[in-house]
């Protein structure tokens, strides 16, 4: 377990001019939204809907000096509250590109932060970035994940609980890559071993790569407990160091940690290790292409407080980089609505486990960061601003 070291949440900068402008823009944007916003003096804004309470004027100072990062920081600081933050955030996410009138969007360059150079996903940088998230504590993730310890979108069928839906998702990934008896499988991004175990039980032999020592250790233990250690090898290794030739290459929501600078290297690796006639199965979170282009160099609340170095692709970006690497997309399915449901269940579990999270050494501020993170992501998928796809790929 790594010691939790969050970036300190500074007191709201006093910037009356920016706070005044932020309040005017906020009022203008909220007036068109199906939300119910109560200001500190009791004034109501919005067209009605989920309730957001602005508790103190510091909210507008954070918004004026930090834009979307300030919006999240204000929640963590208690400057705004809501009985259901995901419901409040959903209409904001649905209108992400138009909340600020286009003529005024030029002002964002004065408040949007640039991505830190120190968080580039070089081999060493990627390990440091992953360490800050995945090595927090296996027990922490266990407070809200299902028993498979799957930290990616589930795929719900009628009446499925979360665990059943996670196994359905894993089977979908394995089916796209045609994993069966005798398959040689490379997994890029081990997680806590659920997919490797499932593939081994199909009769495959699996090599799985991770750069998280915490994940490696627990994955090895879980694989041994499942009785498939003779068919699964867990390596602490960067995807760029992958070696060998495989009938199937699978990677579930790992590409979000690669970074635009290294997308060509990632897809080139997929092509390099894929045996002739083999198949690739890739699960990836996506965002609209125009927003990806507009925000590609921008630091966000998520990359500041939760996923340093993280960056989402768009579907056209996946298509472009796959094609450039000599790969063709043979199948695709969207699971965006399923991710919204997955995140809702994770957030409910995390909130219910507040006492256990405290016992693990994580304070109230950490819990509010993660409550906002899970709500923020749920809103992205519920509004369809975000999506998640399973892609099947093959050599050209």
CSV table of C-alpha atoms in Angstrom, one decimal:
chain,number,residue,atom,x,y,z
A,1,UNK,CA,0.0,0.0,0.0
A,2,UNK,CA,1.3,3.4,-0.9
A,3,UNK,CA,0.8,6.4,1.4
A,4,UNK,CA,-2.0,8.6,0.1
A,5,UNK,CA,-0.5,12.0,-0.9
A,6,UNK,CA,-3.1,14.1,-2.6
A,7,UNK,CA,-2.2,17.5,-4.1
A,8,UNK,CA,-3.1,20.0,-1.3
A,9,UNK,CA,-6.4,21.7,-1.9
A,10,UNK,CA,-5.6,25.4,-1.7
A,11,UNK,CA,-7.8,28.0,-0.2
A,12,UNK,CA,-9.9,29.7,-2.9
A,13,UNK,CA,-7.9,32.4,-4.6
A,14,UNK,CA,-9.4,35.9,-4.0
A,15,UNK,CA,-10.1,37.2,-7.5
A,16,UNK,CA,-13.2,39.4,-7.4
A,17,UNK,CA,-13.1,40.1,-11.1
A,18,UNK,CA,-12.9,36.5,-12.1
A,19,UNK,CA,-15.4,35.5,-9.5
A,20,UNK,CA,-17.8,38.1,-10.9
A,21,UNK,CA,-17.4,36.9,-14.4
A,22,UNK,CA,-17.7,33.2,-13.4
A,23,UNK,CA,-20.9,33.9,-11.6
A,24,UNK,CA,-22.4,35.7,-14.6
A,25,UNK,CA,-21.4,32.8,-16.9
A,26,UNK,CA,-22.7,30.3,-14.5
A,27,UNK,CA,-26.0,32.0,-14.2
A,28,UNK,CA,-26.3,32.2,-18.0
A,29,UNK,CA,-25.5,28.5,-18.4
A,30,UNK,CA,-27.6,27.2,-15.6
A,31,UNK,CA,-30.7,29.2,-16.7
A,32,UNK,CA,-31.1,26.7,-19.6
A,33,UNK,CA,-30.4,23.5,-17.6
A,34,UNK,CA,-32.8,21.1,-16.0
A,35,UNK,CA,-31.3,21.6,-12.5
A,36,UNK,CA,-32.4,23.4,-9.3
A,37,UNK,CA,-29.5,25.6,-8.0
A,38,UNK,CA,-29.9,27.4,-4.7
A,39,UNK,CA,-27.5,30.2,-4.0
A,40,UNK,CA,-26.2,31.2,-0.5
A,41,UNK,CA,-28.8,33.9,-0.2
A,42,UNK,CA,-31.7,31.6,-1.2
A,43,UNK,CA,-32.1,32.7,-4.8
A,44,UNK,CA,-33.0,29.8,-7.2
A,45,UNK,CA,-31.6,29.2,-10.6
A,46,UNK,CA,-32.3,26.7,-13.4
A,47,UNK,CA,-35.3,25.0,-14.8
A,48,UNK,CA,-35.9,22.6,-12.0
A,49,UNK,CA,-34.5,19.1,-11.4
A,50,UNK,CA,-31.8,17.6,-9.3
A,51,UNK,CA,-30.7,20.0,-6.5
A,52,UNK,CA,-27.4,21.7,-6.2
A,53,UNK,CA,-26.8,24.0,-3.2
A,54,UNK,CA,-24.0,26.6,-3.4
A,55,UNK,CA,-23.0,26.9,0.2
A,56,UNK,CA,-20.6,29.9,0.0
A,57,UNK,CA,-19.3,32.5,-2.4
A,58,UNK,CA,-15.9,30.7,-2.5
A,59,UNK,CA,-17.5,28.5,-5.2
A,60,UNK,CA,-17.3,31.3,-7.7
A,61,UNK,CA,-13.8,32.2,-6.8
A,62,UNK,CA,-12.7,28.6,-7.5
A,63,UNK,CA,-14.7,28.5,-10.7
A,64,UNK,CA,-13.3,31.8,-11.9
A,65,UNK,CA,-9.7,30.8,-11.3
A,66,UNK,CA,-9.8,27.1,-12.0
A,67,UNK,CA,-12.7,26.5,-14.4
A,68,UNK,CA,-13.7,22.8,-14.4
A,69,UNK,CA,-10.9,21.9,-11.9
A,70,UNK,CA,-12.2,24.6,-9.6
A,71,UNK,CA,-15.7,23.1,-9.9
A,72,UNK,CA,-14.5,19.8,-8.6
A,73,UNK,CA,-12.3,21.4,-5.9
A,74,UNK,CA,-15.4,23.3,-4.8
A,75,UNK,CA,-17.3,20.1,-4.2
A,76,UNK,CA,-14.3,18.6,-2.2
A,77,UNK,CA,-14.1,21.7,-0.1
A,78,UNK,CA,-17.9,21.7,0.6
A,79,UNK,CA,-18.5,24.9,-1.4
A,80,UNK,CA,-21.4,23.2,-3.1
A,81,UNK,CA,-23.3,20.1,-2.1
A,82,UNK,CA,-26.0,17.8,-3.5
A,83,UNK,CA,-28.0,14.8,-2.4
A,84,UNK,CA,-27.1,13.3,-5.8
A,85,UNK,CA,-24.0,14.9,-7.4
A,86,UNK,CA,-24.1,12.6,-10.5
A,87,UNK,CA,-27.7,13.7,-11.3
A,88,UNK,CA,-26.6,17.4,-11.0
A,89,UNK,CA,-23.5,16.9,-13.1
A,90,UNK,CA,-25.3,15.0,-15.9
A,91,UNK,CA,-27.0,18.0,-17.6
A,92,UNK,CA,-23.7,20.0,-17.3
A,93,UNK,CA,-21.8,17.1,-19.0
A,94,UNK,CA,-24.5,16.9,-21.8
A,95,UNK,CA,-23.8,20.6,-22.7
A,96,UNK,CA,-20.1,20.6,-22.0
A,97,UNK,CA,-19.2,22.3,-25.3
A,98,UNK,CA,-21.9,24.9,-25.2
A,99,UNK,CA,-22.2,26.0,-21.5
A,100,UNK,CA,-19.9,28.9,-22.2
A,101,UNK,CA,-21.1,31.0,-25.2
A,102,UNK,CA,-18.7,30.5,-28.1
A,103,UNK,CA,-17.5,34.1,-28.3
A,104,UNK,CA,-16.4,33.9,-24.7
A,105,UNK,CA,-14.7,30.5,-24.9
A,106,UNK,CA,-11.5,32.2,-25.8
A,107,UNK,CA,-11.3,33.2,-22.1
A,108,UNK,CA,-10.7,29.6,-21.1
A,109,UNK,CA,-7.0,29.9,-22.2
A,110,UNK,CA,-6.5,32.2,-19.2
A,111,UNK,CA,-7.8,29.6,-16.7
A,112,UNK,CA,-7.2,26.2,-18.2
A,113,UNK,CA,-4.0,24.6,-16.9
A,114,UNK,CA,-1.6,22.8,-19.2
A,115,UNK,CA,-0.7,19.1,-18.7
A,116,UNK,CA,2.4,18.8,-16.5
A,117,UNK,CA,5.5,17.8,-18.4
A,118,UNK,CA,6.5,15.6,-15.4
A,119,UNK,CA,3.4,13.4,-16.0
A,120,UNK,CA,4.4,12.2,-19.5
A,121,UNK,CA,3.9,8.5,-19.9
A,122,UNK,CA,7.5,7.6,-20.5
A,123,UNK,CA,8.3,4.1,-19.1
A,124,UNK,CA,9.4,5.7,-15.8
A,125,UNK,CA,6.6,8.3,-15.9
A,126,UNK,CA,3.9,5.7,-16.6
A,127,UNK,CA,5.0,3.7,-13.5
A,128,UNK,CA,4.9,6.8,-11.3
A,129,UNK,CA,1.5,7.8,-12.6
A,130,UNK,CA,0.1,4.3,-12.2
A,131,UNK,CA,1.6,4.1,-8.7
A,132,UNK,CA,-0.4,7.2,-7.6
A,133,UNK,CA,-3.7,5.5,-8.4
A,134,UNK,CA,-3.5,1.7,-8.6
A,135,UNK,CA,-1.1,1.3,-5.7
A,136,UNK,CA,-3.2,3.2,-3.2
A,137,UNK,CA,-4.4,0.0,-1.6
A,138,UNK,CA,-5.9,-3.2,-2.9
A,139,UNK,CA,-8.2,-3.1,0.1
A,140,UNK,CA,-9.5,0.3,-0.9
A,141,UNK,CA,-10.6,-1.0,-4.4
A,142,UNK,CA,-12.1,-4.0,-2.6
A,143,UNK,CA,-14.5,-1.7,-0.8
A,144,UNK,CA,-16.5,-1.0,-4.0
A,145,UNK,CA,-15.6,-3.5,-6.7
A,146,UNK,CA,-17.4,-6.8,-7.1
A,147,UNK,CA,-15.7,-10.1,-6.1
A,148,UNK,CA,-14.0,-10.4,-9.5
A,149,UNK,CA,-12.2,-7.1,-8.7
A,150,UNK,CA,-13.0,-5.8,-12.2
A,151,UNK,CA,-12.3,-2.1,-12.5
A,152,UNK,CA,-13.9,-1.4,-15.8
A,153,UNK,CA,-17.4,-1.2,-17.3
A,154,UNK,CA,-19.7,-4.2,-16.7
A,155,UNK,CA,-22.1,-5.4,-19.4
A,156,UNK,CA,-25.6,-6.0,-17.8
A,157,UNK,CA,-28.1,-8.5,-19.0
A,158,UNK,CA,-31.7,-8.7,-17.7
A,159,UNK,CA,-31.5,-9.3,-13.9
A,160,UNK,CA,-27.7,-9.3,-13.7
A,161,UNK,CA,-26.0,-8.3,-10.5
A,162,UNK,CA,-22.7,-6.5,-10.8
A,163,UNK,CA,-20.6,-9.6,-10.6
A,164,UNK,CA,-22.5,-11.5,-13.3
A,165,UNK,CA,-22.4,-8.4,-15.5
A,166,UNK,CA,-18.6,-8.1,-15.1
A,167,UNK,CA,-18.1,-11.7,-16.1
A,168,UNK,CA,-20.4,-11.0,-19.2
A,169,UNK,CA,-18.1,-8.1,-20.1
A,170,UNK,CA,-14.9,-10.3,-19.7
A,171,UNK,CA,-16.5,-13.0,-21.9
A,172,UNK,CA,-17.3,-10.4,-24.5
A,173,UNK,CA,-13.7,-9.3,-24.6
A,174,UNK,CA,-12.5,-12.9,-24.9
A,175,UNK,CA,-15.0,-13.8,-27.6
A,176,UNK,CA,-13.9,-10.9,-29.8
A,177,UNK,CA,-10.3,-12.2,-29.6
A,178,UNK,CA,-11.5,-15.8,-30.2
A,179,UNK,CA,-9.9,-17.1,-27.0
A,180,UNK,CA,-10.4,-20.8,-26.6
A,181,UNK,CA,-8.6,-24.0,-25.8
A,182,UNK,CA,-4.9,-23.8,-26.7
A,183,UNK,CA,-5.0,-20.0,-27.4
A,184,UNK,CA,-1.8,-18.1,-26.6
A,185,UNK,CA,-3.1,-14.9,-24.9
A,186,UNK,CA,-1.3,-11.6,-24.1
A,187,UNK,CA,-3.1,-9.3,-21.7
A,188,UNK,CA,-1.9,-5.7,-21.5
A,189,UNK,CA,-3.1,-4.4,-18.1
A,190,UNK,CA,-3.6,-7.2,-15.6
A,191,UNK,CA,-6.0,-5.5,-13.2
A,192,UNK,CA,-6.4,-8.0,-10.4
A,193,UNK,CA,-6.4,-11.1,-12.6
A,194,UNK,CA,-10.1,-11.7,-13.4
A,195,UNK,CA,-9.7,-11.8,-17.2
A,196,UNK,CA,-6.6,-13.9,-17.0
A,197,UNK,CA,-8.4,-16.4,-14.8
A,198,UNK,CA,-11.4,-16.5,-17.1
A,199,UNK,CA,-9.2,-17.0,-20.2
A,200,UNK,CA,-7.2,-19.8,-18.5
A,201,UNK,CA,-10.5,-21.6,-17.6
A,202,UNK,CA,-11.3,-21.6,-21.3
A,203,UNK,CA,-8.1,-23.6,-21.8
A,204,UNK,CA,-5.8,-20.7,-22.9
A,205,UNK,CA,-2.3,-19.9,-21.7
A,206,UNK,CA,-1.9,-16.3,-20.6
A,207,UNK,CA,0.9,-13.8,-20.2
A,208,UNK,CA,-0.4,-10.7,-18.5
A,209,UNK,CA,1.5,-7.4,-18.0
A,210,UNK,CA,1.1,-4.8,-15.3
A,211,UNK,CA,3.3,-2.0,-14.0
A,212,UNK,CA,1.5,-1.9,-10.6
A,213,UNK,CA,3.3,-4.0,-8.0
A,214,UNK,CA,0.2,-4.0,-5.8
A,215,UNK,CA,-1.9,-5.4,-8.6
A,216,UNK,CA,0.7,-8.0,-9.6
A,217,UNK,CA,1.0,-9.4,-6.0
A,218,UNK,CA,-2.8,-9.7,-5.5
A,219,UNK,CA,-3.3,-11.0,-9.1
A,220,UNK,CA,-0.8,-13.8,-8.6
A,221,UNK,CA,-2.5,-14.8,-5.3
A,222,UNK,CA,-5.9,-14.8,-6.9
A,223,UNK,CA,-4.7,-16.8,-9.9
A,224,UNK,CA,-3.1,-19.4,-7.6
A,225,UNK,CA,-6.4,-19.6,-5.5
A,226,UNK,CA,-8.3,-20.2,-8.8
A,227,UNK,CA,-6.1,-23.1,-9.6
A,228,UNK,CA,-4.8,-21.8,-12.9
A,229,UNK,CA,-1.2,-20.6,-11.9
A,230,UNK,CA,0.2,-23.2,-14.3
A,231,UNK,CA,-1.5,-21.4,-17.2
A,232,UNK,CA,-1.0,-17.8,-16.3
A,233,UNK,CA,2.2,-15.7,-16.0
A,234,UNK,CA,2.0,-12.3,-14.4
A,235,UNK,CA,4.8,-10.0,-15.3
A,236,UNK,CA,5.7,-6.5,-14.0
A,237,UNK,CA,6.4,-5.1,-17.4
A,238,UNK,CA,5.5,-2.1,-19.6
A,239,UNK,CA,3.5,-2.8,-22.7
A,240,UNK,CA,6.4,-1.4,-24.8
A,241,UNK,CA,8.5,-4.3,-23.5
A,242,UNK,CA,6.0,-7.0,-24.6
A,243,UNK,CA,7.7,-9.9,-26.3
A,244,UNK,CA,6.6,-13.1,-28.1
A,245,UNK,CA,3.8,-13.9,-30.6
A,246,UNK,CA,0.2,-14.5,-29.5
A,247,UNK,CA,-3.1,-15.7,-31.0
A,248,UNK,CA,-5.0,-13.2,-29.0
A,249,UNK,CA,-4.1,-9.8,-27.5
A,250,UNK,CA,-6.6,-8.3,-25.1
A,251,UNK,CA,-6.5,-5.0,-23.2
A,252,UNK,CA,-9.4,-3.6,-21.1
A,253,UNK,CA,-9.4,0.1,-20.3
A,254,UNK,CA,-5.6,0.4,-20.2
A,255,UNK,CA,-5.2,2.6,-23.3
A,256,UNK,CA,-6.6,5.6,-21.2
A,257,UNK,CA,-3.2,5.6,-19.4
A,258,UNK,CA,-1.1,5.6,-22.5
A,259,UNK,CA,-1.2,9.3,-23.5
A,260,UNK,CA,-1.5,10.8,-27.0
A,261,UNK,CA,2.3,10.9,-27.4
A,262,UNK,CA,2.5,7.1,-27.1
A,263,UNK,CA,-0.7,6.0,-28.9
A,264,UNK,CA,1.4,5.1,-32.0
A,265,UNK,CA,3.7,2.9,-29.9
A,266,UNK,CA,0.8,1.2,-28.2
A,267,UNK,CA,-0.9,0.2,-31.5
A,268,UNK,CA,2.4,-0.8,-33.0
A,269,UNK,CA,2.9,-3.1,-30.0
A,270,UNK,CA,-0.5,-4.7,-30.6
A,271,UNK,CA,0.4,-5.3,-34.2
A,272,UNK,CA,4.0,-6.5,-33.4
A,273,UNK,CA,3.0,-9.3,-31.0
A,274,UNK,CA,-0.1,-10.5,-32.9
A,275,UNK,CA,0.5,-13.8,-34.7
A,276,UNK,CA,-0.8,-14.2,-38.3
A,277,UNK,CA,-4.5,-14.9,-38.1
A,278,UNK,CA,-4.7,-13.7,-34.5
A,279,UNK,CA,-7.3,-11.3,-33.1
A,280,UNK,CA,-7.1,-8.3,-30.8
A,281,UNK,CA,-9.8,-7.2,-28.3
A,282,UNK,CA,-9.6,-3.7,-27.0
A,283,UNK,CA,-12.0,-2.0,-24.5
A,284,UNK,CA,-11.6,1.8,-24.5
A,285,UNK,CA,-13.3,4.8,-23.0
A,286,UNK,CA,-13.9,7.5,-25.6
A,287,UNK,CA,-15.0,11.1,-25.9
A,288,UNK,CA,-16.3,13.2,-28.8
A,289,UNK,CA,-13.5,13.9,-31.3
A,290,UNK,CA,-13.9,17.6,-31.3
A,291,UNK,CA,-13.6,17.8,-27.5
A,292,UNK,CA,-10.6,15.5,-27.6
A,293,UNK,CA,-8.9,17.9,-30.0
A,294,UNK,CA,-9.9,21.0,-28.0
A,295,UNK,CA,-8.7,19.6,-24.7
A,296,UNK,CA,-5.8,17.4,-25.6
A,297,UNK,CA,-3.2,19.6,-23.9
A,298,UNK,CA,-5.5,20.6,-20.9
A,299,UNK,CA,-5.1,19.4,-17.4
A,300,UNK,CA,-8.4,18.3,-15.9
A,301,UNK,CA,-9.8,17.7,-12.5
A,302,UNK,CA,-9.5,13.9,-13.1
A,303,UNK,CA,-5.9,14.1,-14.2
A,304,UNK,CA,-5.0,16.4,-11.3
A,305,UNK,CA,-6.6,14.4,-8.5
A,306,UNK,CA,-7.2,10.8,-9.7
A,307,UNK,CA,-5.5,9.7,-12.9
A,308,UNK,CA,-2.3,11.6,-13.5
A,309,UNK,CA,-1.2,11.2,-17.2
A,310,UNK,CA,-4.6,9.9,-18.2
A,311,UNK,CA,-6.1,10.8,-21.6
A,312,UNK,CA,-9.1,9.6,-23.5
A,313,UNK,CA,-9.3,8.8,-27.2
A,314,UNK,CA,-12.1,9.4,-29.6
A,315,UNK,CA,-13.5,6.7,-31.9
A,316,UNK,CA,-11.9,8.4,-34.9
A,317,UNK,CA,-8.5,8.4,-33.1
A,318,UNK,CA,-8.8,4.7,-32.4
A,319,UNK,CA,-9.6,4.1,-36.1
A,320,UNK,CA,-6.8,6.3,-37.3
A,321,UNK,CA,-4.1,4.8,-35.1
A,322,UNK,CA,-5.2,1.2,-35.7
A,323,UNK,CA,-5.1,1.8,-39.5
A,324,UNK,CA,-1.6,3.4,-39.2
A,325,UNK,CA,-0.4,0.4,-37.3
A,326,UNK,CA,-1.7,-2.0,-40.0
A,327,UNK,CA,-4.8,-3.1,-38.1
A,328,UNK,CA,-8.4,-3.3,-39.2
A,329,UNK,CA,-11.4,-2.9,-36.9
A,330,UNK,CA,-13.5,-6.0,-37.4
A,331,UNK,CA,-16.2,-5.5,-34.7
A,332,UNK,CA,-17.4,-3.0,-32.2
A,333,UNK,CA,-20.0,-2.6,-29.5
A,334,UNK,CA,-20.9,0.3,-27.2
A,335,UNK,CA,-21.3,-0.2,-23.5
A,336,UNK,CA,-21.7,3.4,-22.4
A,337,UNK,CA,-25.1,3.0,-20.7
A,338,UNK,CA,-23.7,0.0,-18.9
A,339,UNK,CA,-20.8,2.1,-17.6
A,340,UNK,CA,-23.2,4.6,-16.1
A,341,UNK,CA,-24.9,1.8,-14.2
A,342,UNK,CA,-21.6,0.3,-13.1
A,343,UNK,CA,-20.4,3.6,-11.7
A,344,UNK,CA,-23.6,4.1,-9.8
A,345,UNK,CA,-23.1,0.8,-8.1
A,346,UNK,CA,-19.5,1.5,-7.3
A,347,UNK,CA,-20.4,4.9,-5.8
A,348,UNK,CA,-23.2,3.4,-3.7
A,349,UNK,CA,-20.8,0.8,-2.4
A,350,UNK,CA,-18.0,3.3,-1.8
A,351,UNK,CA,-20.3,5.6,0.1
A,352,UNK,CA,-21.7,2.7,2.2
A,353,UNK,CA,-18.1,1.6,3.0
A,354,UNK,CA,-17.1,5.1,4.4
A,355,UNK,CA,-16.1,3.6,7.8
A,356,UNK,CA,-13.9,0.9,6.2
A,357,UNK,CA,-12.3,3.5,4.0
A,358,UNK,CA,-11.4,5.5,7.1
A,359,UNK,CA,-10.0,2.4,8.8
A,360,UNK,CA,-7.7,2.0,5.8
A,361,UNK,CA,-6.2,5.4,6.5
A,362,UNK,CA,-8.0,7.6,3.9
A,363,UNK,CA,-9.5,10.8,5.3
A,364,UNK,CA,-12.7,12.7,4.6
A,365,UNK,CA,-11.1,14.8,1.9
A,366,UNK,CA,-10.0,11.7,0.1
A,367,UNK,CA,-13.5,10.2,0.3
A,368,UNK,CA,-15.0,13.4,-1.2
A,369,UNK,CA,-12.5,13.4,-4.0
A,370,UNK,CA,-13.5,9.8,-4.9
A,371,UNK,CA,-17.2,10.4,-4.4
A,372,UNK,CA,-16.9,13.3,-6.9
A,373,UNK,CA,-14.7,11.2,-9.2
A,374,UNK,CA,-17.3,8.4,-9.4
A,375,UNK,CA,-20.2,10.8,-9.8
A,376,UNK,CA,-18.3,12.9,-12.4
A,377,UNK,CA,-17.6,9.8,-14.5
A,378,UNK,CA,-21.2,8.5,-14.1
A,379,UNK,CA,-22.5,11.8,-15.4
A,380,UNK,CA,-20.2,11.6,-18.4
A,381,UNK,CA,-21.6,8.3,-19.4
A,382,UNK,CA,-25.2,9.0,-18.5
A,383,UNK,CA,-25.2,12.1,-20.6
A,384,UNK,CA,-23.5,10.2,-23.5
A,385,UNK,CA,-20.6,12.7,-23.5
A,386,UNK,CA,-18.5,9.7,-22.7
A,387,UNK,CA,-18.8,6.2,-24.2
A,388,UNK,CA,-16.9,2.9,-23.8
A,389,UNK,CA,-16.3,0.5,-26.7
A,390,UNK,CA,-15.2,-3.0,-27.2
A,391,UNK,CA,-13.3,-3.2,-30.5
A,392,UNK,CA,-12.2,-6.3,-32.3
A,393,UNK,CA,-9.1,-5.9,-34.5
A,394,UNK,CA,-7.1,-8.0,-36.9
A,395,UNK,CA,-4.1,-7.5,-39.2
A,396,UNK,CA,-4.8,-5.9,-42.5
